[in-house]
PDB file of C-alpha atoms in Angstrom:
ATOM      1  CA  UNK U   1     113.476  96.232  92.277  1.00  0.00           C
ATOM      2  CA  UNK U   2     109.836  95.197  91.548  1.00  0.00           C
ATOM      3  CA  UNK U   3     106.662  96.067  93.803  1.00  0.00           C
ATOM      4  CA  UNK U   4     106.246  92.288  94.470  1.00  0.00           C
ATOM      5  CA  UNK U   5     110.135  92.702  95.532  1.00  0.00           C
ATOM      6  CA  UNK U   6     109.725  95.304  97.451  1.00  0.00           C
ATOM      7  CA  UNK U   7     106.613  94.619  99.305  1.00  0.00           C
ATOM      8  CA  UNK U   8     107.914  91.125  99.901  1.00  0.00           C
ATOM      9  CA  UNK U   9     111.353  92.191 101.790  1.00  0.00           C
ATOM     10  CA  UNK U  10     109.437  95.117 103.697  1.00  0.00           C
ATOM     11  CA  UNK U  11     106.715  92.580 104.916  1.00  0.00           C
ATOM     12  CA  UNK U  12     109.388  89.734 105.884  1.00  0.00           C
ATOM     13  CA  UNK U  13     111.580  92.558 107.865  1.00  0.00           C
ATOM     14  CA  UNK U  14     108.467  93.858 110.057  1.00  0.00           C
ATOM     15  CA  UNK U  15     107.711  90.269 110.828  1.00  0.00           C
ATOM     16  CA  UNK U  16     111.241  89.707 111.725  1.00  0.00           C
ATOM     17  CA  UNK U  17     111.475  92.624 113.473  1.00  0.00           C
ATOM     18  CA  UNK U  18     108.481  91.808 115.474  1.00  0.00           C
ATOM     19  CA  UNK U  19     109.988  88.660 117.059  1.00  0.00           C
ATOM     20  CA  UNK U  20     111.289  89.190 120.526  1.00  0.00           C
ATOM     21  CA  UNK U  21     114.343  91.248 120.982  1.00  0.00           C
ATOM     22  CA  UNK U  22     114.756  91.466 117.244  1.00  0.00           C
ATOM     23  CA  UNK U  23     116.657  94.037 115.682  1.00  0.00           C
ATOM     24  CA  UNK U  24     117.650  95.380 112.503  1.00  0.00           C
ATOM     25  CA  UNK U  25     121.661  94.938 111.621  1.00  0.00           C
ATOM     26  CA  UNK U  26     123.518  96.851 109.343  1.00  0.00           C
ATOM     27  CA  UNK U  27     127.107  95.192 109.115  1.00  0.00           C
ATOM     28  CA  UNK U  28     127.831  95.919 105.256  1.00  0.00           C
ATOM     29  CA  UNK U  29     126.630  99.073 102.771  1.00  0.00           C
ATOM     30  CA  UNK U  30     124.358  96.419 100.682  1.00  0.00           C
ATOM     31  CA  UNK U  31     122.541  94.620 103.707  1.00  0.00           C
ATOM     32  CA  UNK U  32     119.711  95.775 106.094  1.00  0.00           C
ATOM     33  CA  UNK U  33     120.110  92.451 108.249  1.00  0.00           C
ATOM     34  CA  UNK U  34     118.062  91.088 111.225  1.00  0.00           C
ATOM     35  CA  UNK U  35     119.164  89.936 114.506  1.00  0.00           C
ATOM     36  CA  UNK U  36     118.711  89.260 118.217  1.00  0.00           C
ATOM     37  CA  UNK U  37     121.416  89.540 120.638  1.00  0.00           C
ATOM     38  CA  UNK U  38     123.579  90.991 117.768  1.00  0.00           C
ATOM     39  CA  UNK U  39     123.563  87.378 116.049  1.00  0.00           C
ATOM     40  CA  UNK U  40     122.067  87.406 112.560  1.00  0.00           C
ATOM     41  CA  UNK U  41     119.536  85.610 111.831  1.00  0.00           C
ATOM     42  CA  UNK U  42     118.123  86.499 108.208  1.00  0.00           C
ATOM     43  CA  UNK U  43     120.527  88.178 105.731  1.00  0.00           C
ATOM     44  CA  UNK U  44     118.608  90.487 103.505  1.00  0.00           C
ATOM     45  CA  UNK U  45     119.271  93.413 100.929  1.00  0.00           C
ATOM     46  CA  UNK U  46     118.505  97.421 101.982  1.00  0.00           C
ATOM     47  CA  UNK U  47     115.765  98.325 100.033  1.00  0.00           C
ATOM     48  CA  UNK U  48     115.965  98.937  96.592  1.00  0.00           C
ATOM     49  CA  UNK U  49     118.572  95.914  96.054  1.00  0.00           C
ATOM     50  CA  UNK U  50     118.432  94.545  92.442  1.00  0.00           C
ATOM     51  CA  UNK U  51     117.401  91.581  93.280  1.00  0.00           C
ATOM     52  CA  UNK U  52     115.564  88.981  95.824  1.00  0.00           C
ATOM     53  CA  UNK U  53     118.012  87.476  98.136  1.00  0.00           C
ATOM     54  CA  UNK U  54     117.594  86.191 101.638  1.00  0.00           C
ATOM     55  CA  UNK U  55     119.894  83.687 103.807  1.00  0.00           C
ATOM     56  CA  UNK U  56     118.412  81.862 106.302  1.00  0.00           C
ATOM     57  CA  UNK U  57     119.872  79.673 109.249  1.00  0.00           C
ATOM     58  CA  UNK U  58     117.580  76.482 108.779  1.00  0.00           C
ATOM     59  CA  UNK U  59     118.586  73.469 111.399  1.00  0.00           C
ATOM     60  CA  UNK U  60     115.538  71.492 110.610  1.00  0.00           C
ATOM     61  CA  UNK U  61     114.259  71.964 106.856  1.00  0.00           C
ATOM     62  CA  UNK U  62     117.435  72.854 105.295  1.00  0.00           C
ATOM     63  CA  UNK U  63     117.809  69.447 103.057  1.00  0.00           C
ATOM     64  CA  UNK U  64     113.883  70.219 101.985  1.00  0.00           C
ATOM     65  CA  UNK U  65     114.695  74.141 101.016  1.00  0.00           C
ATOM     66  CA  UNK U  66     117.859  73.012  99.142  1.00  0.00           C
ATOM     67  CA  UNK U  67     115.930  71.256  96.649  1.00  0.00           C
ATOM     68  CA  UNK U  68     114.330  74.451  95.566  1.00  0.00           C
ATOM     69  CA  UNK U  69     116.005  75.305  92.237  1.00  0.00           C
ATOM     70  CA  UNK U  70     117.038  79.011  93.208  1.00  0.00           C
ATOM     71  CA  UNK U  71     118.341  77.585  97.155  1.00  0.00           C
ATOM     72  CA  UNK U  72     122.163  77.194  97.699  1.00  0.00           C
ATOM     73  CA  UNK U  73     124.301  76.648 100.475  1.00  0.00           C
ATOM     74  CA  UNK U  74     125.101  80.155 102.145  1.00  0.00           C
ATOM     75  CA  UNK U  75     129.276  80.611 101.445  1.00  0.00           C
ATOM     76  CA  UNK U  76     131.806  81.419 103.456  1.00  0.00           C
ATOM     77  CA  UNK U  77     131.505  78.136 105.100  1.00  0.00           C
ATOM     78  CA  UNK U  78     127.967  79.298 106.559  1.00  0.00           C
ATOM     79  CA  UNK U  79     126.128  76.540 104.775  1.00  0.00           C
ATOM     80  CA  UNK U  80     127.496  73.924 106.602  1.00  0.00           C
ATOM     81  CA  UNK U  81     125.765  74.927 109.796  1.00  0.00           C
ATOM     82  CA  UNK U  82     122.497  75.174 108.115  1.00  0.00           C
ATOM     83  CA  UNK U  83     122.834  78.894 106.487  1.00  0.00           C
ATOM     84  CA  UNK U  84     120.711  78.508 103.248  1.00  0.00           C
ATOM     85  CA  UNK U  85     120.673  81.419  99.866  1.00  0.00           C
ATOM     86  CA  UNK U  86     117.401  81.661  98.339  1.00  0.00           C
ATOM     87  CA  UNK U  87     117.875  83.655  95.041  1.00  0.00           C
ATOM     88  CA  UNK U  88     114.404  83.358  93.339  1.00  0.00           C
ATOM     89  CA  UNK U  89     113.518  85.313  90.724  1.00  0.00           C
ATOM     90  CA  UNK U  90     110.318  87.146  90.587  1.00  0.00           C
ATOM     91  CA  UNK U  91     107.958  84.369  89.864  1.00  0.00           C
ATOM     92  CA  UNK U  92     109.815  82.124  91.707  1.00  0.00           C
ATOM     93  CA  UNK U  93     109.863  83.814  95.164  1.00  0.00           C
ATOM     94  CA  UNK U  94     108.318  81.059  97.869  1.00  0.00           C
ATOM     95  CA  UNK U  95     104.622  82.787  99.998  1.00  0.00           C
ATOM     96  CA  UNK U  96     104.991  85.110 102.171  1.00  0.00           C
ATOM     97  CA  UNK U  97     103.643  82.618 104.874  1.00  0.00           C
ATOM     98  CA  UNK U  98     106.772  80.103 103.566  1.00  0.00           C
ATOM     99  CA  UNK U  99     109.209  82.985 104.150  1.00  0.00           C
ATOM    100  CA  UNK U 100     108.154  83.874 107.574  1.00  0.00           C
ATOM    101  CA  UNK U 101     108.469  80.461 108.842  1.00  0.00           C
ATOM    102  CA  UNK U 102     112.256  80.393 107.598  1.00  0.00           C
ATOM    103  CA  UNK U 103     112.613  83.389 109.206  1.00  0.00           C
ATOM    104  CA  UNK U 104     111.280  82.188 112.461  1.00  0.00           C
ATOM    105  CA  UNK U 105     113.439  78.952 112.569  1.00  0.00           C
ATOM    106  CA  UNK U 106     116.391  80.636 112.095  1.00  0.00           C
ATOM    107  CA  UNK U 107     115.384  82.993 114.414  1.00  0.00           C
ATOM    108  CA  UNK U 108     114.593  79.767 116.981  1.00  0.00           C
ATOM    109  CA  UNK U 109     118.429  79.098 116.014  1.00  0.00           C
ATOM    110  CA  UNK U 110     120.099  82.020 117.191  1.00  0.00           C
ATOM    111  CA  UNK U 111     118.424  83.321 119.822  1.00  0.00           C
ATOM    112  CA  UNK U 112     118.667  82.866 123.490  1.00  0.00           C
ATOM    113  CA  UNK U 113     116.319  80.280 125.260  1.00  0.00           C
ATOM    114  CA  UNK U 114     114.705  83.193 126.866  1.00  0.00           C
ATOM    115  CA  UNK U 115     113.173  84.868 123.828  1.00  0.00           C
ATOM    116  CA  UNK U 116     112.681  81.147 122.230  1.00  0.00           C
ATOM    117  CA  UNK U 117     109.975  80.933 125.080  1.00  0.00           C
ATOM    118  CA  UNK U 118     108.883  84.332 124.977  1.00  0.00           C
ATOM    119  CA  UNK U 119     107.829  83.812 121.429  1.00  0.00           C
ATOM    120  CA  UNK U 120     106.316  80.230 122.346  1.00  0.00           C
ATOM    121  CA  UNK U 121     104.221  82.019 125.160  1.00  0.00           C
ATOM    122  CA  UNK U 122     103.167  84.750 122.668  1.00  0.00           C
ATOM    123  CA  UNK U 123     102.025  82.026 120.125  1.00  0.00           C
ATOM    124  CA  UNK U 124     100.497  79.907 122.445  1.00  0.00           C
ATOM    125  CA  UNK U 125     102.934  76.912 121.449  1.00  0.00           C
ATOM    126  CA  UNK U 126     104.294  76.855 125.036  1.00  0.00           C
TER     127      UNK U 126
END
């Protein structure tokens, strides 16, 4: 995997891993996911994956990120709840900014009410 790669994933996982009650999940060999409550709520590769993948659980912007060229519906039957693949290639891969907000409203989507408010309080959005 690339530097950009690389510095990418391990920026989006501490930012992840900074939201409230966040934790890192590690349900197959390939995967080094993040959740709250034990719910995922970004799939992404360990480090040193091959490639740039993340899923996302996106309730709001999901027909918006589906139009990228490199988005598909998560399988499994995930994407029809919102679940969305991003697959970009190097040059491709959205700011780190874009990223974190994905990560945040899927996040928003699977955790409890109590942590949604928590991180509202934190950001001043409450």
């Amino acid at each position: 995997m690339s530097g950009k790669v690389e510095t990418v994933l391990r920026e989006l996982r501490a930012f992840g891993l900074g939201l409230p009650g966040a934790h890192s999940k590690a349900p197959w060999p390939d995967h080094d996911d993040l959740a709250v409550n034990d719910k995922t709520f970004a799939y992404l590769p360990k480090a040193g994956a091959e490639s740039f993948t993340v899923s996302v659980k996106l309730l709001y912007t999901h027909p918006l990120v589906l139009d990228l060229p490199f988005a598909t519906p998560t399988g499994y039957g995930l994407g029809k709840s919102g679940w969305v693949s991003l697959a970009p290639s190097e040059d491709e891969i959205p700011p780190l900014d874009r990223l974190k907000e994905w990560v945040e409203e899927s996040y928003r989507a699977q955790a409890p009410r109590r942590l949604v408010k928590e991180l509202d309080a934190r950001d001043g959005s409450a």
